Amino acid sequence: MPEAPLLEVQDLGIRFGGLHAVRDVTATVRPGQITAIIGPNGAGKSTFFNLISGFYRPTSGQIRFLGEDITRLRTHEVVARGIARTFQTTTIYRELSVLEGVMIGHRVRTRAGLLDALLRTGRERRDEAASREGAMRALERVGLAPQARRPAGALTQEGQKRVGIAMALASDPRLLLLDEPAAGMNPEETVSLMALIRELVAGGLTVALVEHKMSLVMGLADEILVLHHGQKIAQGTPGQISRDPAVVEAYLGGHAHGGQMGQSGEGAAHA
């Protein structure tokens, strides 16, 4: 019997004025897998992530995570349930040390408030110690523990991407959403990132990612969800998606080589 989905969206949609940015999307993310979300420019991929992570409130449909309806939860409540995300632009605190920046990602798991911080209460000190330990665990997972004391802004582009992932991991998620994780990275760095994502999934994490680099998508994803004009046009394995006529027409058009996605270079895959 197949394992139940970790994440389910049913007829999900959002309108901005009269524009349907996402419309009637039904899809699943299964545990222990890597699911890629692809599509042409303006397909609604980042908006889809913003809906799942609570940054946007849907105008229609439902989102269920681990069987719980999270459709109306706020962002911090979604994070607390076990969904964390990164962003297209690496959002790190460049002036802080790597460790200090990642500690911020763990704060969703702590209970101390502003008054505790001002008075340096025992609760605040315990929470700070817990955040430090959680941040170090996250840095170890992404291979940055030796860089913990360095300013985050002094790291390479790949290093800063790993800091962003560590910030998300510090909240101890079950599902990690990666929004264009390989943007701005060269081929060698991209291969290294792919290896890291595989390691995280092998360690028990589930990953969903939006990505333009088709070599990464086709070589990494277990399943691919294809959006076009805010609507789902296909979901399946890389092999199924690469041969789907609707996907080839919508996503690659005349650039496809024999109907095979991922063989035409990345210039056709900007979304």
Backbone as a ProteinNet text record, in pm:
[ID]
protein_1_A
[PRIMARY]
MPEAPLLEVQDLGIRFGGLHAVRDVTATVRPGQITAIIGPNGAGKSTFFNLISGFYRPTSGQIRFLGEDITRLRTHEVVARGIARTFQTTTIYRELSVLEGVMIGHRVRTRAGLLDALLRTGRERRDEAASREGAMRALERVGLAPQARRPAGALTQEGQKRVGIAMALASDPRLLLLDEPAAGMNPEETVSLMALIRELVAGGLTVALVEHKMSLVMGLADEILVLHHGQKIAQGTPGQISRDPAVVEAYLGGHAHGGQMGQSGEGAAHA
[TERTIARY]
86	0	89	68.5	155.1	142.4	256.2	258.1	176.2	108.7	25	111	58	134.2	168.8	283.8	321.9	243.9	233.9	164	62.8	-58.4	-161.7	-223.4	-235.1	-309.3	-425	-540.6	-662	-726.1	-735.1	-800.8	-746.7	-616.6	-555.1	-551.1	-583.9	-580.7	-566.2	-515.5	-508.3	-521.7	-597.4	-614.3	-555.8	-492.4	-448.4	-527.5	-631.8	-724.4	-798.4	-794.6	-861.8	-770.7	-643.6	-546.3	-537.2	-551.9	-532.5	-383.6	-310.1	-167.7	-149.5	-236.5	-244.3	-391.6	-423.6	-565.9	-590.8	-672.6	-724.2	-613.8	-506.6	-396.1	-420.5	-420	-427.8	-300.2	-226.5	-97.8	-58.9	42	90.9	243.5	295.9	439.2	451.8	522.2	532.8	656.2	647.6	759.6	883.2	999.7	1125.4	1161.2	1092	1118.4	1161.1	1210.7	1242	1140.8	1060.3	960.2	1002	1014.1	1050.5	926.1	917.2	809.3	871.5	828.2	884.8	773.2	812.6	717.2	776.7	713.4	765.6	759.4	816.2	814.2	669.9	645.8	512.2	415.4	469	380.8	315.5	368.6	309.8	384.8	509	584.2	616.9	673.8	706.5	580.1	475.2	346.8	293.9	308.8	268.6	342.4	474.8	552.9	503.7	472.7	426.1	293.3	210.2	83.8	108.2	194.2	221.9	284.5	373.7	448.8	379.2	258.8	181.9	209.9	292.8	318.8	198.8	126.3	3	-112.3	-229.3	-351.3	-429.9	-457.7	-530.3	-668.8	-715.8	-854.3	-945.7	-885.7	-965.9	-878	-943.3	-871.6	-823.5	-749.4	-706.6	-563.7	-489.3	-354.7	-355	-311.8	-303.7	-160.2	-110.2	25.5	18.6	70.2	60.7	-84.4	-175.7	-317.3	-389.9	-317.6	-378.6	-404.3	-518.6	-551	-470.5	-377.2	-294.4	-323.9	-435.6	-466	-463.2	-513	-528.5	-422.4	-323	-221.4	-127.3	-73	26.7	162.7	255.1	385.8	455.6	461.9	533.9	464.2	332.6	260.2	290.1	305.7	342	482.1	574.3	711.1	709.8	630.8	622.8	566.4	483.2	427.7	531.7	636.6	741.5	768.2	733.6	764.1	855.6	970.9	1064.1	1100.9	1145.6	1176.2	1295	1355.7	1454.4	1392.6	1465.9	1412.2	1503.3	1448.5	1525.9	1653.9	1640.5	1756	1802.9	1931.7	1985.4	1964.8	1880.3	1845	1921.3	2046.6	2127.3	2168.5	2211.6	2257.5	2409.1	2451.5	2590.4	2686.4	2639.2	2728.6	2742.4	2652.2	2660	2751.4	2795.5	2868.2	2771	2825.9	2743.8	2657.3	2715.8	2642.3	2530	2558.7	2457	2339.4	2367.7	2259.7	2171.4	2232.7	2155.5	2077	2128.6	2055.4	1918.1	1907.8	1779.4	1675.3	1718.6	1626.1	1570.9	1644.3	1598.8	1500.5	1491.2	1411.2	1263	1214.4	1073.6	1046.4	1150.3	1133.6	1149.6	1173.9	1195.2	1072.8	1071.6	952.4	976.5	1101.1	1130.3	1075.4	1026.5	972.1	1064.2	1012.5	1091.8	1135.4	1045.1	1079.4	1190	1183.5	1289.4	1423.6	1421.8	1546.4	1601.8	1514.1	1558.1	1615	1554.3	1596.3	1697.5	1726.6	1818.8	1778	1651.3	1597.8	1658.8	1633.3	1680.8	1623.3	1496.5	1434.8	1509.5	1543.8	1616.5	1752.3	1822.5	1954.6	1944.1	1840.9	1821.3	1787	1700.5	1661.5	1780.4	1863	1980.8	2075.3	2093.8	2179.9	2120.3	1988	1922.1	1935.5	1922.8	1935.7	2077.8	2175.4	2314.8	2338.6	2286.4	2302.9	2229.4	2106.9	2030.6	2097.5	2154	2223.2	2347.4	2421.4	2541.8	2505.6	2396.2	2352.7	2320.2	2252.6	2217.8	2343.4	2439.8	2563.9	2642	2638.5	2704.5	2638.2	2506	2434.1	2468.6	2499	2530.9	2681.2	2762.1	2906.6	2973.8	2909.5	2965.4	3007.3	3007.2	3045.4	3182.9	3284	3415	3412.1	3308	3296.8	3206.4	3168	3064.9	3097.5	3224.1	3261.9	3290.3	3292.2	3321.8	3200.6	3223.2	3109.9	3041.9	2910	2837.7	2867	2882.8	2907.8	3042.3	3132.1	3265.1	3268.4	3159.1	3155.3	3132.3	3163.5	3135.1	2984.1	2945.1	2803	2744.7	2816.8	2769.4	2760.3	2861.7	2859.9	2740.7	2707.9	2592.9	2461.8	2455.1	2336.7	2321.4	2434	2429.7	2388.7	2429.2	2384.7	2233	2178.6	2033.7	1961.1	2015.8	1955.3	1966.6	2082.2	2100.6	2001.5	1973.9	1874.7	1738.9	1702.1	1575.5	1580.6	1692.6	1705.3	1703.2	1747.5	1752.8	1615.6	1509.7	1373.6	1323.4	1409.9	1379.9	1257.2	1260.7	1143	1131.9	1012	989.1	994.1	950.2	947.3	1026.6	1124	1207.1	1173	1135.2	1103.4	1222.8	1280.5	1397.3	1355.6	1361.7	1321	1445.3	1463.2	1577.2	1710.7	1738.6	1859.9	1988.9	1987.4	2110.5	2128.6	2042.4	2053	2188.1	2255.9	2383.1	2502.3	2483.1	2591.7	2646.3	2778	2838.9	2813.9	2847.5	2817.6	2878.8	3002	3065.6	2991.2	2951.8	2876	2738.6	2678.5	2547.4	2554.5	2658.9	2677	2692.7	2768.4	2787.5	2655.1	2573.9	2443.1	2352.2	2353.3	2272.4	2310	2440.3	2485.8	2434.8	2435.2	2385.2	2236.3	2158.2	2014	1987.7	2062.6	2047	2079.5	2184.9	2222.9	2112.2	2052.2	1945.4	1825.9	1790.3	1676.9	1710.9	1834.4	1876.9	1871.3	1885.7	1879.1	1738.5	1636.5	1498.4	1415.3	1474.1	1401.3	1325.8	1218.2	1147.5	1172.6	1198.2	1234.4	1141.6	1094.6	1028.5	1107	1134.4	1216.3	1162	1177.1	1155.3	1292.8	1311	1444.2	1434.6	1524.7	1529.9	1625.3	1728.1	1831.8	1780	1748.9	1685.7	1779.2	1909.7	2002.9	1991.1	1972	1954.3	1820.5	1714.2	1580.3	1572.2	1618.2	1604.1	1695.3	1806.7	1899.1	1871.7	1780.6	1760.8	1620.1	1519.2	1380.6	1328.6	1252	1174.8	1044.8	985.1	862.1	874.2	802.3	801.5	657.2	628.4	499	519.8	440.4	455.5	337.3	368.9	267.2	280	166.1	163.7	45.7	73.4	-30	-105.4	-29.9	-88.3	-163.2	-169.3	-243.5	-150.3	-185.9	-111	-143.2	-37.4	-61.4	-7.5	76.7	126.8	195.2	197.2	279.3	317.2	447.1	493.1	642.6	697.4	842.1	911.7	1043	1115.1	1094.7	1096.3	1075.4	938.8	835.4	699.8	686.8	742.8	732	806.5	923.2	1003.4	936.4	842.6	773.9	631.1	589	452	439.5	357.3	347.3	304.4	213.7	167.2	279.9	364.2	476.4	579.4	613.3	711.7	665.1	539.1	485.6	484	437.8	423.2	556	645	765.8	886.1	904	1021.3	988.8	866.5	828.8	918.4	963.9	1046.3	1187.7	1226	1363.4	1386.6	1280.1	1297.8	1366.3	1456.6	1525.1	1456.7	1379.5	1312	1215.1	1161.8	1065.5	1125.8	1259.7	1322.5	1362.7	1302.7	1339.5	1476.3	1547.2	1676.3	1788.9	1759.8	1863.4	1895.1	1822.2	1835.1	1917.9	1979.3	2051.9	1957.7	2011.4	1931	1872	1911.1	1860	1710.9	1656.2	1511.9	1434.4	1502.9	1435.4	1431.2	1407.5	1395.7	1251.1	1221	1082.5	1065.9
-119.5	0	123.7	218.1	335.7	423.2	486	571.9	697.6	747	866.1	987.3	1081.5	1202.5	1281.4	1345.8	1436.8	1566.7	1614.6	1739.9	1713.7	1766.7	1756.8	1894.5	1934.4	2056.5	2017.5	2075.8	2041.2	2167.4	2177.4	2290.4	2424.3	2432.8	2551.5	2666.5	2785.3	2901.4	3032.3	3134	3268.7	3367.2	3473.5	3579.8	3709.1	3783.5	3919.4	4011.3	4074.6	4146.5	4046.8	4065.7	3972.1	3864.3	3862.5	3767.6	3643.7	3527.6	3400.6	3364.9	3389.2	3354.5	3203.7	3141.4	2995.9	2960.1	2854.4	2823.8	2673	2628.1	2490.3	2384.7	2405.1	2310.3	2201.5	2078.3	1961.7	1880.9	1858.5	1790	1733	1645.6	1584.8	1588.7	1588.6	1570.2	1450.4	1348.2	1225.2	1226.2	1165.5	1168.2	1097.1	1152.5	1089.8	1106	1196.3	1216.7	1360.8	1381.3	1515.4	1545.6	1647.6	1689.7	1824.8	1833.3	1958.4	2023.5	2156.2	2233.1	2315.9	2292.1	2361.2	2425.6	2508.8	2573.5	2697.3	2750.2	2868.7	2992.3	3100.9	3227.4	3266.2	3303.8	3344.1	3230.6	3108.6	2992.1	2984.4	3059.3	3058.3	2973.4	2937.9	2844.7	2905	3024.9	3087.1	3123.2	3161.7	3188.8	3062.3	2949.5	2820.3	2794.2	2817.9	2803.9	2900.4	3023.9	3122.8	3082.2	3013	2962.4	2851.1	2756.6	2643.6	2690.7	2788.9	2831.9	2940.9	2981.5	3075.8	3221.9	3252.3	3392.8	3455.2	3375.4	3419.4	3336.4	3398.5	3328.2	3288.9	3161.8	3120.7	3182.8	3206.7	3249.2	3130.6	3014.6	2893	2771.5	2659.8	2534.5	2508.2	2399.4	2353.1	2299.8	2319.9	2266.2	2178.8	2054.6	1962.9	1913.1	1917.3	1871.7	1772.8	1652.7	1545.3	1524.1	1540.2	1518.6	1636.3	1744.1	1860.4	1970.9	2033.8	2147.9	2270.2	2316.5	2432.5	2551.7	2547	2646.7	2789.2	2809.9	2945.5	2981.1	2896.3	2924.8	3034.9	3109.3	3211.2	3145.4	3224.4	3169.8	3101.3	3167.2	3108.4	2981.5	2973.4	2852.3	2737.2	2770.4	2668.6	2616	2706.6	2665.4	2574.5	2611.6	2531.4	2391.9	2378.2	2246.8	2157.8	2220.9	2140.1	2167.9	2288.6	2327.9	2450.1	2441.8	2554.1	2578.4	2701.9	2733.4	2826	2823.2	2922.6	3008.6	3113.1	3208.2	3218.9	3276.5	3293.7	3372.1	3482.2	3561.7	3512.3	3484	3432	3534.4	3500.7	3593.9	3556.5	3599.6	3575.3	3708.7	3703.4	3823.5	3830	3904.6	3902.5	3952.5	4043.3	4100.9	4012.4	3915.8	3823.8	3707.6	3637.9	3513.9	3411.5	3311.1	3203.2	3142.4	3117	3056.1	3146.6	3275.1	3367.6	3377.2	3378.2	3385	3262	3145	3021.1	3006.5	3061.1	3056.6	3122.7	3224.4	3292	3194.2	3101.9	3003.2	2908.4	2890.2	2798.7	2865.3	2996.5	3068.5	3031.9	2979.6	2939.5	2825.7	2751.8	2639.5	2680	2808.5	2853.3	2928.2	2955.7	3012.7	3148.7	3189.3	3316.9	3433.3	3535.6	3653.7	3773.9	3890.7	4012.4	4045.3	4031.4	4062.8	3969.8	3842.5	3748	3793.2	3841.4	3885.1	4009	4102.1	4227.1	4200.5	4107	4079.2	3964.9	3903.3	3788.9	3684	3644.6	3546.3	3409.1	3318.4	3181.7	3117.6	3148.3	3093.2	3141.7	3271.3	3325.7	3258.6	3239.2	3176.6	3031.3	2960.2	2821.4	2815.7	2908.1	2910.7	2946.3	3037.4	3074.9	2955.9	2881.4	2762.8	2659	2641.3	2545.8	2589.4	2720.9	2772.3	2752.7	2772.5	2752.1	2605.5	2513.9	2371.4	2332.9	2384.1	2353.5	2408.6	2529.2	2588.9	2509.3	2463.4	2385.1	2252.6	2190.9	2067	2092.7	2204.8	2238.9	2266.5	2335.4	2364.7	2237.4	2143.3	2014.9	1942.7	1951.9	1883.8	1941.4	2071.8	2133	2148.6	2095.7	2097.7	2229.4	2312.4	2444.8	2461.8	2355.9	2370.2	2435.5	2404	2468.8	2619	2666	2808.7	2886.2	2824.8	2882.3	3022	3052.7	3182.8	3289.3	3250.1	3346.1	3434.8	3560.8	3642.1	3574.1	3567.1	3498.7	3562.2	3694.7	3764.4	3734	3670.7	3638.7	3505	3430.5	3300.2	3314.5	3208.8	3203.8	3201.2	3215.9	3207.8	3074.1	2966	2835.3	2828.6	2883.2	2883.2	2957.5	3072.4	3150	3076.1	3003.6	2920	2814.8	2756.3	2654.6	2715.3	2839.4	2907.3	2923.8	2965.6	2980	2848.5	2739.4	2608.2	2571.6	2601.2	2571.2	2649.5	2775.7	2854.6	2786.2	2730.3	2658.3	2528.1	2456.3	2329.6	2347.9	2464.9	2488.8	2486.4	2504.9	2497.7	2353.9	2258.1	2115.1	2076.5	2104.5	2076.1	1930.1	1891.3	1763.5	1783.5	1902.6	1936.9	2064.7	2058	2173.5	2220.3	2348.3	2409.2	2492.5	2458.4	2528.4	2605.2	2737.6	2822.6	2863.5	2801.7	2826.3	2812.3	2697.6	2682.9	2697.9	2667.3	2672.1	2802.1	2900.7	3027.9	3093.7	3136.4	3205	3115.4	2984.2	2891.1	2831.6	2805.2	2744.5	2593.8	2523.8	2379.4	2297.8	2328.8	2254.4	2274.3	2398.6	2427.4	2360.8	2356.5	2292.7	2144.2	2076.8	1934.7	1913.2	2001.8	1992.5	2011.6	2106.8	2129.6	2009.1	1947.4	1828.1	1717.6	1702	1599.5	1629.2	1757.3	1795.5	1763.7	1796.9	1771	1620.9	1540.5	1395.2	1347.1	1403.2	1365.4	1400.2	1517.6	1559.5	1465.8	1426.9	1335.3	1196.9	1152.6	1022.8	1024.3	1143.7	1157.8	1171	1160.8	1160.3	1281.4	1379.2	1499.9	1477.7	1552.4	1557.7	1695.5	1702	1827.7	1853.6	1977	2025.8	2147.8	2156.6	2267.3	2324.2	2455.7	2526.6	2550.5	2513.3	2527.1	2542.5	2626.8	2648.5	2552.4	2507.6	2427.7	2285.4	2255.8	2127.4	2010.1	2030.8	1922.7	1882.6	1979.9	1951.1	1881.2	1934.7	1879.3	1734.3	1709.8	1575.8	1474.6	1522.3	1432.2	1411.5	1491.6	1491.6	1450.5	1494.9	1480.9	1338.2	1295.9	1171.8	1195.9	1314.7	1354	1500.2	1534.7	1671.9	1716.8	1835.4	1901.4	2016.8	2019.3	2121.7	2218.4	2347.8	2452.9	2534.8	2584.2	2670.5	2765.5	2895.4	2996.6	2971	2928.2	2908.4	2778.7	2695.2	2570.3	2450.3	2341.3	2216.8	2154	2121.4	2050.7	1908.8	1876.3	1739.3	1719.2	1595.3	1553.7	1408.1	1379.2	1242.9	1233.2	1118.4	1097.5	1180.1	1201.9	1274	1211	1078	1012.5	1041.8	1036.5	1065.3	1210.2	1301.5	1444.3	1478.2	1417.9	1450.6	1409.5	1313	1264.9	1318.3	1401.1	1451.4	1561.8	1543	1643.5	1781.6	1785.5	1914.8	1989	1914.5	1975.9	2027.3	1944.9	1985.7	2111.7	2117.7	2233	2358.1	2342.6	2459	2509.1	2415.6	2452.6	2477.5	2393	2405.5	2446.8	2425.8	2465.7	2401.6	2480	2429.4	2397.6	2424.6	2398.3	2253.7	2176.3	2037.7	1956.2	1869.3	1779.2	1644.1	1615.6	1486.5	1466.7	1576.8	1568	1538.6	1544.2	1509.4	1635.1	1656.8	1770.3	1744.7	1852.5	1839.9	1813	1804.9	1779.5	1902.4	2012.5	2127	2239.3	2214.6	2322	2399.3	2484.9	2551.5	2682.9	2727	2854.9	2853	2736	2725.4	2709	2704.5	2666.6	2779.2	2900.6	3012.4	3032.9	3029.2	3038.6	3152.5
0	0	0	-95.9	-102.7	21.2	57.3	174.8	148	252.5	237.9	205.9	126	94.2	219.9	217.9	324.9	312.4	188.3	158.1	48	66.4	-35.7	-57.7	-182.2	-214.7	-305.6	-278.4	-351.6	-405.7	-537.9	-604.8	-554.9	-535	-475	-575.4	-526.5	-615	-539.5	-611.4	-556.9	-672.1	-645.2	-743.9	-689.3	-777.3	-746.7	-838.4	-781.4	-867.3	-953.8	-1084.1	-1174.2	-1227	-1183.8	-1236.4	-1149.1	-1209	-1139.8	-1147.2	-1038.6	-1037.3	-1021.9	-943	-930.1	-936.1	-1010.9	-1031.7	-1032.1	-937.1	-933	-939.6	-861.7	-861.7	-757.1	-800.7	-713	-732.4	-623	-633.8	-498.2	-499	-376.1	-372.7	-249.8	-226.5	-133.4	-178.2	-99.9	-11.5	106.3	201.1	147.1	182	143.9	-1.6	-72.3	-213.7	-241.5	-363.3	-413	-523.1	-501.5	-598.8	-655.5	-786.3	-852.1	-910.6	-898.3	-959.5	-1070.4	-1193.9	-1308.4	-1389.4	-1485.2	-1573.1	-1635.1	-1740.2	-1807.3	-1717.5	-1767.3	-1694.8	-1662	-1536	-1495.9	-1473.6	-1459.1	-1443.5	-1306.4	-1207.8	-1074.1	-974	-1004.9	-919.7	-782.9	-780.3	-651.8	-574.5	-646.2	-580.1	-514	-581.2	-525.7	-394.6	-392.8	-269.7	-162.2	-200.7	-103.2	-40.9	-115.9	-61.3	39.2	3.2	91.5	222.7	214.3	332.4	413.2	372.7	452	425	326	292.1	221.6	144.6	80.1	133.9	142.2	182.8	57.5	38.5	-82.7	-89.4	-211	-229.9	-257.4	-282.7	-300.7	-273.1	-240.3	-222.7	-81.4	-66.4	65.3	58	169.3	185.6	310.2	295.5	408.9	423.3	547.2	576.6	691.4	669.4	768.4	812	716.5	742.2	804.7	840.5	905.4	803.5	814.8	728.5	775.3	691.7	727.7	637.3	565.9	463.6	518.3	638.7	692.1	796	813.7	914.3	868.3	965.3	934.8	915.5	861	824.2	940.9	1057.2	1170	1219.2	1201.3	1240.9	1144.3	1016.2	916.8	945.7	977.5	1011.3	1133.7	1232.9	1355.2	1328.4	1223.2	1188.3	1120.3	1062.6	1001	854.6	806.2	668.9	673.7	611	604.1	459.1	428.9	290.4	279.7	161.8	124.3	14.1	-27.3	-123.8	-245.3	-353.9	-476.4	-449.3	-377	-338.7	-202.7	-191.6	-66.2	45.2	141.2	248.6	375.3	380.7	499.1	558.9	684.1	753	736.1	633.5	590.8	698.4	783.7	884.3	1007.7	1024.7	1137.9	1104.3	1207.3	1181.2	1124.6	1057.9	1003.3	1113.3	1228.8	1339.6	1387.7	1406.6	1457.1	1361.1	1230.2	1132.8	1136.3	1147.2	1147.1	1277.7	1386.7	1513.4	1501.8	1416.7	1397.8	1345.1	1257.8	1203.9	1308.2	1419.3	1524.4	1620	1616.8	1717.1	1715.1	1601.6	1596.5	1693.7	1733.7	1825.4	1971.8	1998.6	2136.2	2188.5	2319.7	2382.8	2447.3	2459.2	2525	2443.8	2513.6	2448.6	2463.8	2425	2429.1	2571.2	2668.2	2807.2	2857.2	2819.5	2857.3	2801.9	2677.1	2614.5	2683.2	2717.6	2781.9	2921.1	2992.8	3130.7	3140.5	3024.7	3022.1	3125.5	3117.5	3211.3	3187.1	3279.8	3262.9	3138.4	3109.9	2988.7	2864.9	2861.9	2747.9	2732.2	2841.5	2833.2	2786.4	2835.6	2791.3	2643	2600.3	2459.3	2370.2	2415.9	2337.3	2322.5	2430.4	2424	2329.2	2334.5	2245.7	2099.9	2074.9	1938.7	1886.4	1973.9	1933	1895.2	1976.8	1948.5	1820	1802.6	1682.1	1557.2	1568.6	1454.6	1418	1516.7	1487.9	1420.9	1464	1398.9	1251.8	1225.4	1087.6	1004.7	1063.5	991.4	961.7	1053.6	1028.2	911.1	900.9	793	655.3	650	520.4	499.4	591.9	575.3	607.5	689.8	720	865.3	943.6	1084.3	1101.4	1018.2	1034.2	1005.2	935.8	900.4	996.8	1106.6	1193.4	1242.8	1266.1	1324.1	1218.4	1093.7	986.8	958.2	913.5	867.9	749.7	751.5	644	509.2	506.6	381.4	319.6	394.9	343.5	269.7	272.8	208.1	57.3	-15.3	-158.2	-180.3	-308.4	-342	-297.8	-322.8	-280.1	-128.3	-58.6	87	141.9	80.3	126.1	99.9	-11.4	-37	72.7	113.2	218.1	352.1	378.2	500.9	498.2	382.8	370.8	395.7	344.6	368.6	516.4	577	720.1	805	769	842.8	840.9	725.3	716	795.2	787	858.4	1009.7	1056.9	1201.5	1266.6	1187	1242	1250.5	1213.7	1223.3	1140.2	1008.8	925.1	884.9	846.1	778.8	626.9	582.4	440.3	419.2	327.9	295	154.6	142.3	13.7	-31.6	-145	-198.2	-323.3	-316.5	-428	-507.5	-622	-710.8	-636.9	-579.1	-498.8	-577.9	-707.4	-786.3	-863.3	-840.6	-913.5	-885.6	-991.4	-978	-953.8	-955.7	-926.9	-1056.2	-1057.6	-1175.3	-1174.4	-1283.6	-1291.2	-1177.7	-1137.9	-1029.5	-897.7	-870.5	-748.9	-753.3	-871.2	-886	-854.3	-902.4	-872.4	-722.3	-657.4	-513	-438.8	-486.7	-424.9	-441.6	-559.6	-582.9	-484.8	-460.9	-366.3	-226	-188	-56	-43	-144.2	-138.7	-125.6	-200.5	-188.6	-47.2	12.5	149.1	248.2	232.4	323.2	313.6	191.5	172.7	227.1	205.3	260.7	412.9	473.4	618.3	672	585.8	633	594.7	523.9	487.5	356.9	338.5	211.1	150.8	21.2	-43.9	-162.4	-171.4	-292.8	-338.5	-467.7	-515.6	-645.2	-657.2	-782.9	-842.7	-968	-1027.2	-1178.4	-1234.3	-1378.2	-1448.3	-1379.2	-1442.2	-1463.8	-1590.1	-1618.2	-1594.9	-1608.2	-1577.8	-1431.6	-1343.7	-1201.3	-1178.7	-1236.9	-1215.5	-1261.7	-1384.4	-1441.1	-1373.1	-1317.7	-1251.5	-1104.1	-1047.3	-902.5	-860.2	-935.4	-889.4	-902.1	-801.9	-811.4	-886.9	-862.1	-930.3	-971.9	-1078.5	-1129	-1144.3	-1091	-1107.7	-1205.3	-1311.9	-1414.8	-1408.5	-1394.3	-1394.5	-1521.9	-1569.4	-1688	-1673.4	-1678.1	-1655.1	-1525	-1420.7	-1289	-1270.6	-1373.6	-1365.2	-1379.5	-1315.7	-1330.1	-1464.5	-1541.3	-1667.9	-1663.9	-1562.6	-1551.9	-1418.4	-1370.9	-1257.9	-1280.4	-1266	-1286.6	-1270	-1307.7	-1299.4	-1407.2	-1393.9	-1500.3	-1637.8	-1645.1	-1773.2	-1832.2	-1747.5	-1794.4	-1839.3	-1760.4	-1791.7	-1919.8	-1939.3	-2057.3	-2187.1	-2179	-2298.2	-2311.5	-2216.2	-2217.8	-2323.7	-2425.9	-2532.9	-2483.4	-2386.9	-2335.9	-2265.3	-2194.5	-2123.6	-2222.7	-2320.6	-2420.4	-2491.8	-2528.9	-2600.5	-2512.8	-2388.4	-2300.9	-2247.5	-2216.3	-2142.3	-2230.6	-2333.2	-2418.1	-2560.3	-2603.4	-2738.1	-2841.6	-2934.5	-3042.9	-3003.5	-2876.8	-2835.3	-2795.6	-2781.2	-2736.6	-2844.1	-2803.6	-2895.2	-2890.2	-2992	-2995.9	-2882	-2828.8	-2721.3	-2585.7	-2572.3	-2445.3	-2370.2	-2257.9	-2174.3	-2113.3	-2085.2	-2020.8	-2117.6	-2248.9	-2348.2	-2431.1	-2409.1	-2497	-2437.4	-2321.5	-2255.4	-2167.7	-2084.4	-1984	-2032.3	-2150.4	-2196.8	-2219.3	-2247.4	-2270.5	-2142.9	-2031.5	-1907.6	-1807	-1853.8	-1759.4	-1725	-1594	-1550.5	-1453.3
[MASK]
+++++++++++++++++++++++++++++++++++++++++++++++++++++++++++++++++++++++++++++++++++++++++++++++++++++++++++++++++++++++++++++++++++++++++++++++++++++++++++++++++++++++++++++++++++++++++++++++++++++++++++++++++++++++++++++++++++++++++++++++++++++++++++++++++++++++++++++++

